[in-house]
Amino acid sequence: TKMIYVGKPLLFTLHMDGLRRNFPKAKLIVCIRNPSSTVPSYIDFISAITSVAPDETVFRGRFLSLFKVYSVPTLRRLALEVTAAAAAPSGKASSDDARSGKMLMRFSEWKRDSHKAMKRMCGWAGIVEADAAGAVAGLLPDEKKAPSSSVSSQDTRFKKKETHKNRKASYELITESKMREYLGEAFDILQKYDEDGTVPR
């Protein structure tokens, strides 16, 4: 079949190898972001979908548990992906490993030039850019659909509409020092890679 399924199931982060075993042709794009931005954003997202302020006592206690059970192992696994890529024959953490079916994408890279990042992802995954643009355009309301079916068009614009804002309280719930305490060297690995594409030695 020529059908391509695209999704972002976050829970698969801890089971990427199992996903590849069951779906050998799957291609995984692994987004790496600085934990000092990832965690507050996640806090704010959970706050938005639960309609509970991040500075409320119950929310703080429950999110800390969620952070320990879910965020910590997930971020540590992502750090392992970065170090594994750095140990690849190319010696570059930014290498796109066709054999493993994984590609690393720095969040800062996407944020800086999403058009270029989309072209890179489509090229690596073997997706025709026009197909990718058409798929996204099909999910947008008519007034927000791209004027062109090609990602390469300079007129194409995809705007992200978030339901949450990164509030001050979201940064105060779990401080950077607390993140470092739980993540150890994984914090530095993810932070450094997102910043400049290298791995701390």
Short mmCIF file of C-alpha atoms in Angstrom, two decimals:
data_model
loop_
_atom_site.label_atom_id
_atom_site.label_comp_id
_atom_site.label_asym_id
_atom_site.label_seq_id
_atom_site.Cartn_x
_atom_site.Cartn_y
_atom_site.Cartn_z
CA THR A 1 0.00 0.00 0.00
CA LYS A 2 1.06 3.58 -0.66
CA MET A 3 -0.81 4.87 2.37
CA ILE A 4 1.40 6.68 4.88
CA TYR A 5 0.30 7.00 8.50
CA VAL A 6 1.72 9.86 10.53
CA GLY A 7 1.33 10.31 14.27
CA LYS A 8 3.08 11.49 17.42
CA PRO A 9 2.33 8.97 20.17
CA LEU A 10 4.52 10.25 23.00
CA LEU A 11 4.30 7.03 24.98
CA PHE A 12 6.22 5.24 22.20
CA THR A 13 9.31 7.19 23.26
CA LEU A 14 10.02 4.48 25.81
CA HIS A 15 9.25 1.69 23.33
CA MET A 16 10.87 2.80 20.08
CA ASP A 17 12.73 -0.46 19.54
CA GLY A 18 9.57 -2.47 20.10
CA LEU A 19 7.71 -0.28 17.63
CA ARG A 20 10.40 -0.92 15.03
CA ARG A 21 10.28 -4.68 15.68
CA ASN A 22 6.55 -4.78 15.05
CA PHE A 23 6.65 -2.27 12.21
CA PRO A 24 10.05 -2.73 10.50
CA LYS A 25 9.37 -0.05 7.91
CA ALA A 26 8.43 2.58 10.47
CA LYS A 27 10.54 5.73 10.47
CA LEU A 28 10.85 7.61 13.73
CA ILE A 29 11.63 11.30 13.97
CA VAL A 30 12.92 11.93 17.48
CA CYS A 31 12.58 15.55 18.59
CA ILE A 32 15.16 16.71 21.15
CA ARG A 33 14.43 19.79 23.24
CA ASN A 34 16.15 21.46 26.17
CA PRO A 35 14.51 20.04 29.35
CA SER A 36 14.40 23.51 30.90
CA SER A 37 11.86 24.39 28.21
CA THR A 38 10.26 20.97 27.73
CA VAL A 39 9.15 20.46 31.33
CA PRO A 40 7.52 23.90 31.87
CA SER A 41 5.75 23.54 28.51
CA TYR A 42 4.43 20.13 29.55
CA ILE A 43 3.31 21.53 32.90
CA ASP A 44 1.44 24.31 31.16
CA PHE A 45 -0.12 21.88 28.68
CA ILE A 46 -1.42 19.60 31.45
CA SER A 47 -2.69 22.67 33.29
CA ALA A 48 -4.56 23.81 30.16
CA ILE A 49 -6.29 20.49 29.45
CA THR A 50 -7.25 19.95 33.11
CA SER A 51 -8.21 23.60 33.73
CA VAL A 52 -6.20 23.58 36.95
CA ALA A 53 -3.64 26.30 37.65
CA PRO A 54 -0.04 25.02 37.97
CA ASP A 55 0.39 26.85 41.28
CA GLU A 56 -2.46 24.97 43.01
CA THR A 57 -1.26 22.60 45.72
CA VAL A 58 -2.98 19.46 44.40
CA PHE A 59 -1.74 20.07 40.86
CA ARG A 60 1.84 20.61 42.06
CA GLY A 61 1.87 17.34 44.00
CA ARG A 62 0.34 15.30 41.21
CA PHE A 63 2.56 16.74 38.51
CA LEU A 64 5.69 16.05 40.53
CA SER A 65 4.61 12.39 40.61
CA LEU A 66 3.95 12.48 36.86
CA PHE A 67 7.36 14.03 36.30
CA LYS A 68 9.10 11.24 38.24
CA VAL A 69 7.13 8.39 36.67
CA TYR A 70 6.85 9.59 33.07
CA SER A 71 9.02 12.62 32.25
CA VAL A 72 12.25 11.43 33.87
CA PRO A 73 12.44 8.03 32.11
CA THR A 74 11.30 9.58 28.84
CA LEU A 75 13.96 12.31 28.91
CA ARG A 76 16.63 9.82 29.92
CA ARG A 77 15.68 7.63 26.97
CA LEU A 78 15.95 10.61 24.62
CA ALA A 79 19.42 11.33 26.00
CA LEU A 80 20.40 7.73 25.19
CA GLU A 81 19.23 8.26 21.61
CA VAL A 82 21.50 11.29 21.32
CA THR A 83 24.56 9.49 22.69
CA ALA A 84 23.84 6.47 20.47
CA ALA A 85 23.71 8.69 17.39
CA ALA A 86 26.95 10.36 18.45
CA ALA A 87 28.59 6.93 18.63
CA ALA A 88 27.49 6.10 15.06
CA PRO A 89 30.24 5.63 12.40
CA SER A 90 29.79 9.22 11.24
CA GLY A 91 30.57 10.43 14.73
CA LYS A 92 27.87 13.05 14.47
CA ALA A 93 24.92 13.21 16.82
CA SER A 94 22.92 14.79 14.02
CA SER A 95 23.32 11.77 11.75
CA ASP A 96 20.15 10.32 10.29
CA ASP A 97 20.52 6.57 10.72
CA ALA A 98 18.65 4.74 7.97
CA ARG A 99 19.45 1.38 9.55
CA SER A 100 17.84 2.20 12.88
CA GLY A 101 14.96 4.01 11.20
CA LYS A 102 15.47 7.03 13.45
CA MET A 103 16.21 10.65 12.74
CA LEU A 104 17.05 13.25 15.38
CA MET A 105 15.46 16.67 15.05
CA ARG A 106 16.52 19.51 17.32
CA PHE A 107 13.60 21.59 18.54
CA SER A 108 15.70 24.73 18.15
CA GLU A 109 16.33 23.77 14.52
CA TRP A 110 12.60 23.41 13.90
CA LYS A 111 11.85 26.66 15.70
CA ARG A 112 14.49 28.56 13.74
CA ASP A 113 13.38 27.40 10.27
CA SER A 114 10.37 25.06 10.24
CA HIS A 115 10.24 25.14 6.42
CA LYS A 116 13.79 23.82 6.14
CA ALA A 117 13.17 21.29 8.91
CA MET A 118 10.06 20.00 7.14
CA LYS A 119 12.01 19.55 3.90
CA ARG A 120 14.68 17.60 5.78
CA MET A 121 12.14 15.35 7.50
CA CYS A 122 10.19 14.70 4.31
CA GLY A 123 13.37 13.90 2.41
CA TRP A 124 14.58 11.47 5.05
CA ALA A 125 11.20 9.76 5.44
CA GLY A 126 10.72 9.46 1.68
CA ILE A 127 7.56 11.56 1.69
CA VAL A 128 6.89 13.76 -1.32
CA GLU A 129 6.66 17.31 -0.03
CA ALA A 130 3.43 18.01 -1.88
CA ASP A 131 1.84 14.98 -0.22
CA ALA A 132 2.95 16.18 3.21
CA ALA A 133 1.59 19.67 2.59
CA GLY A 134 -1.66 18.29 1.24
CA ALA A 135 -2.11 16.07 4.28
CA VAL A 136 -1.60 18.97 6.68
CA ALA A 137 -3.76 21.32 4.61
CA GLY A 138 -6.55 18.76 4.72
CA LEU A 139 -6.61 19.04 8.52
CA LEU A 140 -6.84 22.81 8.58
CA PRO A 141 -10.03 24.90 8.44
CA ASP A 142 -10.67 26.31 4.95
CA GLU A 143 -9.53 29.80 5.91
CA LYS A 144 -6.21 28.43 7.18
CA LYS A 145 -5.38 26.10 4.31
CA ALA A 146 -2.10 26.77 2.56
CA PRO A 147 -2.48 28.51 -0.82
CA SER A 148 -0.12 25.96 -2.35
CA SER A 149 0.02 22.16 -2.10
CA SER A 150 3.82 22.18 -1.95
CA VAL A 151 5.90 22.61 1.18
CA SER A 152 8.65 24.10 -0.99
CA SER A 153 6.44 27.04 -1.98
CA GLN A 154 7.45 30.30 -0.32
CA ASP A 155 3.72 31.08 0.04
CA THR A 156 3.09 28.04 2.21
CA ARG A 157 2.57 28.87 5.87
CA PHE A 158 1.52 26.56 8.65
CA LYS A 159 0.66 28.36 11.84
CA LYS A 160 0.64 26.52 15.13
CA LYS A 161 -2.26 27.34 17.39
CA GLU A 162 -1.56 26.38 20.99
CA THR A 163 -4.11 26.15 23.73
CA HIS A 164 -1.56 26.95 26.42
CA LYS A 165 0.94 29.65 27.26
CA ASN A 166 4.14 29.20 29.21
CA ARG A 167 3.30 30.97 32.43
CA LYS A 168 5.69 31.91 35.21
CA ALA A 169 4.16 29.36 37.59
CA SER A 170 4.95 26.59 35.11
CA TYR A 171 8.65 27.39 35.35
CA GLU A 172 8.57 27.55 39.13
CA LEU A 173 6.89 24.18 39.79
CA ILE A 174 9.96 22.12 38.87
CA THR A 175 13.09 24.23 38.83
CA GLU A 176 16.12 23.60 36.66
CA SER A 177 18.09 22.47 39.70
CA LYS A 178 15.37 19.91 40.48
CA MET A 179 15.47 18.68 36.88
CA ARG A 180 19.22 18.25 37.10
CA GLU A 181 18.81 16.36 40.37
CA TYR A 182 16.52 13.79 38.77
CA LEU A 183 17.99 13.64 35.26
CA GLY A 184 21.71 13.81 36.02
CA GLU A 185 23.88 13.90 32.90
CA ALA A 186 20.82 13.38 30.69
CA PHE A 187 19.91 17.03 31.35
CA ASP A 188 23.24 18.29 30.02
CA ILE A 189 23.13 15.95 27.01
CA LEU A 190 19.70 17.13 25.91
CA GLN A 191 20.40 20.78 26.63
CA LYS A 192 23.69 20.79 24.72
CA TYR A 193 22.34 18.87 21.76
CA ASP A 194 19.33 21.16 21.36
CA GLU A 195 21.59 24.20 21.58
CA ASP A 196 24.25 23.31 19.02
CA GLY A 197 23.89 19.71 17.90
CA THR A 198 26.85 18.41 19.91
CA VAL A 199 27.15 16.07 22.87
CA PRO A 200 29.03 17.13 26.05
CA ARG A 201 32.20 15.13 26.64
#
